[in-house]
Coordinates of C-alpha atoms and ligand atoms in Angstrom, one line a residue:
M24 CA 162.4 148.9 106.8
E25 CA 164.2 151.6 104.9
M26 CA 163.2 154.4 102.6
A27 CA 166.2 155.7 100.5
N28 CA 165.8 159.1 98.7
V29 CA 162.1 158.6 98.2
T30 CA 160.5 161.3 96.2
F31 CA 156.7 161.1 95.3
E32 CA 154.7 163.1 92.8
Y33 CA 150.9 163.0 92.5
L34 CA 149.6 163.2 88.9
P35 CA 152.8 163.6 87.3
G36 CA 153.0 165.2 83.8
T37 CA 149.5 166.8 84.4
P38 CA 148.7 170.4 85.3
L39 CA 147.8 169.1 88.7
A40 CA 151.2 167.5 89.4
H41 CA 152.3 168.0 92.9
T42 CA 155.5 166.7 94.7
A43 CA 154.4 165.5 98.2
L44 CA 157.5 163.9 99.3
T45 CA 161.1 165.0 98.6
D46 CA 164.2 162.9 99.3
I47 CA 163.0 160.9 102.3
N48 CA 165.5 158.9 104.0
L49 CA 164.2 156.8 106.9
T50 CA 165.0 153.6 108.7
I51 CA 162.4 151.8 110.9
S52 CA 163.8 149.2 113.2
E53 CA 162.2 146.2 115.0
G54 CA 160.7 147.4 118.1
D55 CA 160.7 151.2 117.5
F56 CA 157.9 153.4 118.7
I57 CA 157.9 156.4 116.2
A58 CA 155.5 159.4 116.0
L59 CA 155.3 161.1 112.7
V60 CA 154.1 164.6 113.0
G61 CA 153.7 167.6 110.8
P62 CA 151.2 170.2 109.6
T63 CA 148.2 169.3 107.5
G64 CA 149.4 168.6 103.9
S65 CA 152.9 168.0 104.9
G66 CA 152.8 164.5 103.3
K67 CA 152.4 162.2 106.5
S68 CA 149.7 160.1 104.8
T69 CA 151.6 160.0 101.5
L70 CA 154.6 158.7 103.3
I71 CA 153.0 156.0 105.3
Q72 CA 151.2 154.6 102.2
H73 CA 154.6 153.8 100.8
L74 CA 155.4 151.6 103.8
N75 CA 153.0 148.8 102.8
G76 CA 153.2 149.2 99.1
L77 CA 150.1 151.2 98.5
L78 CA 152.0 154.0 96.7
T79 CA 155.4 153.4 94.8
P80 CA 158.0 156.1 94.9
T81 CA 158.4 158.2 91.8
S82 CA 162.1 158.0 92.5
G83 CA 164.1 156.3 95.2
S84 CA 163.5 153.0 96.7
L85 CA 162.2 151.0 99.8
S86 CA 163.7 147.9 101.2
F87 CA 162.4 145.5 103.9
R88 CA 164.9 143.3 105.8
G89 CA 167.5 144.2 103.1
R90 CA 165.2 143.2 100.2
R91 CA 164.0 145.7 97.5
V92 CA 160.2 146.2 97.7
G93 CA 158.8 145.7 94.3
V94 CA 161.9 143.6 93.1
D95 CA 162.6 141.0 95.8
V96 CA 159.4 141.6 97.9
S97 CA 156.0 142.0 96.4
P98 CA 153.5 144.5 97.8
L99 CA 151.4 141.6 98.9
E100 CA 154.2 140.1 100.9
L101 CA 154.9 143.5 102.5
R102 CA 151.3 144.0 103.5
R103 CA 151.6 140.8 105.6
E104 CA 154.5 142.1 107.7
I105 CA 153.4 145.8 107.9
G106 CA 149.8 146.4 109.0
L107 CA 148.6 149.8 107.8
I108 CA 145.6 151.3 109.8
F109 CA 143.9 154.3 107.9
Q110 CA 142.2 157.2 109.6
F111 CA 138.7 156.3 110.9
P112 CA 139.3 152.5 110.1
E113 CA 135.9 151.7 111.8
S114 CA 134.2 153.0 108.7
Q115 CA 135.3 149.8 107.1
L116 CA 133.7 147.4 109.5
F117 CA 130.8 145.6 107.8
E118 CA 130.3 142.0 109.0
H119 CA 127.4 141.0 111.3
T120 CA 129.8 140.0 114.2
V121 CA 132.9 141.4 115.6
A122 CA 134.5 137.8 115.2
D123 CA 133.6 137.6 111.5
D124 CA 135.0 141.1 110.9
I125 CA 138.3 140.4 112.5
G126 CA 138.6 137.1 110.9
F127 CA 137.7 138.4 107.4
G128 CA 141.3 139.0 106.2
L129 CA 142.4 135.7 107.5
R130 CA 139.7 133.6 105.6
R131 CA 140.6 135.6 102.5
Q132 CA 144.2 134.4 103.1
G133 CA 142.7 130.7 103.0
L134 CA 142.9 130.1 106.8
T135 CA 140.0 128.1 108.3
G136 CA 138.0 127.2 111.4
P137 CA 140.1 126.7 114.5
E138 CA 143.1 128.7 113.4
V139 CA 140.8 131.7 112.4
A140 CA 139.0 131.4 115.8
S141 CA 142.3 131.4 117.8
R142 CA 143.8 134.3 116.0
V143 CA 140.6 136.4 116.4
E144 CA 140.6 135.6 120.2
N145 CA 144.2 136.5 120.3
A146 CA 143.7 139.8 118.4
L147 CA 140.8 140.8 120.7
L148 CA 143.1 140.2 123.6
Q149 CA 145.7 142.3 122.1
V150 CA 143.4 145.3 121.9
G151 CA 142.1 144.8 125.4
L152 CA 138.5 143.6 124.5
D153 CA 137.2 140.4 126.2
Y154 CA 136.3 137.7 123.6
A155 CA 133.3 136.3 125.5
H156 CA 131.8 139.8 125.8
Y157 CA 132.4 141.0 122.3
A158 CA 133.0 138.2 119.7
Q159 CA 129.3 137.6 118.7
R160 CA 128.1 141.3 119.0
S161 CA 127.5 143.4 116.0
P162 CA 130.4 145.9 115.4
F163 CA 127.6 148.6 115.1
S164 CA 126.3 148.1 118.5
L165 CA 129.8 149.2 119.9
S166 CA 131.0 152.6 121.0
G167 CA 133.2 154.6 118.6
G168 CA 136.4 153.8 120.6
E169 CA 135.4 150.0 120.7
Q170 CA 134.8 150.0 117.0
R171 CA 138.2 151.5 116.4
L172 CA 139.8 148.8 118.5
V173 CA 137.9 146.1 116.6
A174 CA 139.2 147.5 113.4
I175 CA 142.6 147.5 114.8
A176 CA 142.2 143.8 115.8
G177 CA 141.4 143.1 112.2
V178 CA 144.9 144.1 111.2
L179 CA 146.6 142.5 114.1
A180 CA 144.9 139.1 113.3
M181 CA 147.4 139.1 110.2
R182 CA 150.2 139.2 112.9
P183 CA 152.1 142.1 111.4
R184 CA 155.6 142.9 112.9
F185 CA 155.2 146.5 112.0
L186 CA 152.1 148.5 112.7
V187 CA 151.5 151.9 110.9
L188 CA 148.5 154.0 112.0
D189 CA 147.2 157.2 110.5
E190 CA 145.8 159.6 113.3
P191 CA 144.6 156.5 115.4
T192 CA 143.0 158.6 118.1
S193 CA 141.4 161.4 116.1
G194 CA 137.8 161.9 117.0
L195 CA 137.8 159.7 120.2
D196 CA 137.1 160.9 123.7
A197 CA 139.7 160.7 126.5
R198 CA 138.8 157.1 127.4
G199 CA 138.9 156.0 123.8
K200 CA 142.2 157.7 123.3
A201 CA 143.7 156.0 126.4
A202 CA 142.5 152.6 125.3
I203 CA 144.3 153.0 122.0
F204 CA 147.5 154.0 123.7
D205 CA 147.3 151.1 126.2
C206 CA 147.0 149.0 123.3
L207 CA 149.9 150.3 121.4
D208 CA 152.2 150.4 124.4
R209 CA 151.3 146.7 125.0
L210 CA 151.9 145.6 121.3
N211 CA 155.2 147.6 121.4
S212 CA 156.2 145.8 124.6
D213 CA 155.6 142.5 122.7
G214 CA 158.0 143.5 120.1
V215 CA 155.6 145.1 117.4
A216 CA 157.2 148.3 115.9
I217 CA 154.9 151.2 115.9
L218 CA 154.7 154.2 113.6
M219 CA 151.9 156.5 114.2
V220 CA 150.7 159.7 112.6
T221 CA 149.4 162.1 115.1
H222 CA 148.4 165.8 115.8
S223 CA 148.6 165.6 119.6
M224 CA 152.1 166.4 121.0
D225 CA 150.8 165.6 124.5
E226 CA 150.2 162.0 123.3
V227 CA 153.4 161.7 121.6
A228 CA 155.3 162.9 124.6
E229 CA 154.0 160.0 126.7
S230 CA 154.6 157.1 124.4
A231 CA 157.0 157.8 121.4
R232 CA 160.7 157.1 121.7
R233 CA 161.5 158.8 118.5
I234 CA 159.8 161.6 116.6
I235 CA 160.0 162.4 113.0
V236 CA 158.8 165.8 111.9
L237 CA 157.7 166.4 108.3
N238 CA 157.2 169.9 106.7
E239 CA 156.4 170.4 103.0
G240 CA 157.2 166.9 102.2
K241 CA 160.6 166.8 103.8
I242 CA 162.0 165.4 107.1
V243 CA 163.1 168.3 109.1
L244 CA 163.7 166.8 112.4
D245 CA 164.2 163.0 113.6
D246 CA 165.1 162.6 117.1
K247 CA 164.4 161.6 120.7
P248 CA 161.3 163.6 122.1
E249 CA 163.3 165.6 124.6
R250 CA 165.6 166.7 121.8
I251 CA 162.9 167.5 119.5
F252 CA 161.1 169.8 121.8
A253 CA 164.1 171.8 122.4
H254 CA 163.3 173.3 119.0
A255 CA 160.2 174.9 120.4
S256 CA 160.1 178.0 118.4
F257 CA 160.9 176.2 115.1
L258 CA 157.9 173.8 115.7
R259 CA 155.7 176.8 116.5
G260 CA 156.7 178.3 113.4
I261 CA 155.6 175.5 111.2
G262 CA 152.3 175.3 113.1
L263 CA 153.0 172.6 115.7
D264 CA 152.7 172.6 119.4
I265 CA 154.9 171.4 122.1
P266 CA 153.7 169.1 125.0
K267 CA 152.4 171.1 128.0
A268 CA 154.6 169.3 130.3
A269 CA 157.8 170.4 128.3
E270 CA 156.4 173.9 128.1
L271 CA 156.0 174.1 131.7
V272 CA 159.7 173.2 132.2
Y273 CA 160.8 175.9 129.7
K274 CA 158.7 178.5 131.6
L275 CA 160.1 177.5 134.9
R276 CA 163.6 177.7 133.5
E277 CA 162.9 181.3 132.3
K278 CA 162.2 182.0 136.0
G279 CA 165.4 180.6 137.1
F280 CA 164.8 177.0 138.1
E281 CA 167.4 174.5 136.9
I282 CA 165.4 171.6 135.7
E283 CA 166.9 168.8 133.6
L284 CA 164.6 167.6 130.9
D285 CA 165.6 163.9 130.0
S286 CA 162.0 163.0 129.2
V287 CA 158.8 164.8 128.4
S288 CA 156.3 162.5 129.8
V289 CA 154.1 164.1 132.5
R290 CA 155.3 161.7 135.2
S291 CA 159.0 162.4 134.5
V292 CA 158.6 166.3 134.3
V293 CA 156.8 166.1 137.7
D294 CA 159.7 164.3 139.2
S295 CA 162.1 166.8 137.7
V296 CA 160.1 169.9 138.9
A297 CA 159.5 168.4 142.4
A298 CA 163.4 167.9 142.6
A299 CA 164.0 171.5 141.6
V300 CA 161.4 173.0 143.9
K301 CA 162.9 171.0 146.9
E302 CA 166.4 172.3 145.8
R303 CA 165.3 175.8 145.9
C304 CA 163.5 175.5 149.3
A305 CA 166.6 173.9 150.8
N306 CA 168.7 177.0 149.8
Ligands
ADP141 N1 145.3 161.9 95.7 C1 145.9 163.0 95.6 N2 146.1 163.7 94.4 C2 146.8 164.9 94.3 N3 147.4 165.5 95.5 C3 147.3 164.8 96.7 C4 146.5 163.5 96.8 N4 146.6 163.2 98.0 C5 147.2 164.2 98.8 N5 147.7 165.1 97.9 C6 148.5 166.4 98.3 O1 149.8 165.9 98.6 C7 150.2 166.7 99.9 C8 150.4 165.9 101.1 O2 149.2 165.2 101.4 P1 149.0 164.2 102.6 O3 150.1 163.2 102.6 O4 147.6 163.8 102.6 O5 149.4 165.1 103.9 P2 149.0 165.0 105.4 O6 148.6 163.6 105.6 O7 150.4 165.4 106.2 O8 147.9 165.9 105.8 C9 149.1 167.7 100.1 O9 149.5 169.0 99.3 C10 147.9 167.2 99.3 O10 147.0 168.2 98.8
MG142 MG1 146.9 162.8 106.5

């Protein structure tokens, strides 16, 4: 999936015209796990709605597997390959049972009986919910976290190769967040590319292998997490945090500890800090 020189303007030619994206160049490859971060209003939601054809660039182009979107690939075809999950997707649940809700898109595509049933079962498995326990329950009897997983399963049932999520953990408690991350990690290991918009740098540090920072409609950084967080003061300047684990390392470095930072996940930072402390005790 590729965006080339994409610029997008809301309400062009009106007094309310607003350029939300400027000259975006971006390639998402099979198997990627990308976090898209940026302050409120930086254009994150606008960007991801381009990825499945909901918005069309004012100028510039998108292509999918080398074919131009809107020319060689229809938005409908694109939507089959790229699943987009909006913020608070559980607000769109409406069927009487979890199974019917997850199967809704499939039936609309003309699939029937056994094919729908097996895809629904598989989608529930992918989000970590037990079919026997959940399939016949009303979505409205579930916890907020479970409802969100069901909404994600409804998109997974279409078997997208790319999954794009807008703030998938917002409003969930710690357990709900962990369930979403487990699900995304599992999907990514199965080869589904993930692009998620998020506010939480701590979450990003644990899972994403690449971070794209958007500010005022432009991509300002696009790199591996440990390289992104080396720009700590720049990030703070545009209103973003850095992960607590990375911050700990920077503070210890100021105190003279020599700590390598090859990854910003908590586990890896603990290993690096332990090694540095041992080294100091030995001397
Ligand atoms: N439907 C719309 N009409 C006009 N302007 C919009 C619309 N949606 C978003 N915007 C503006 O575009 C900019 C980017 O918005 P958005 O993509 O929602 O940012 P983010 O998701 O990063 O918070 C903001 O200035 C916002 O006010
Ligand atoms: Mg948004």
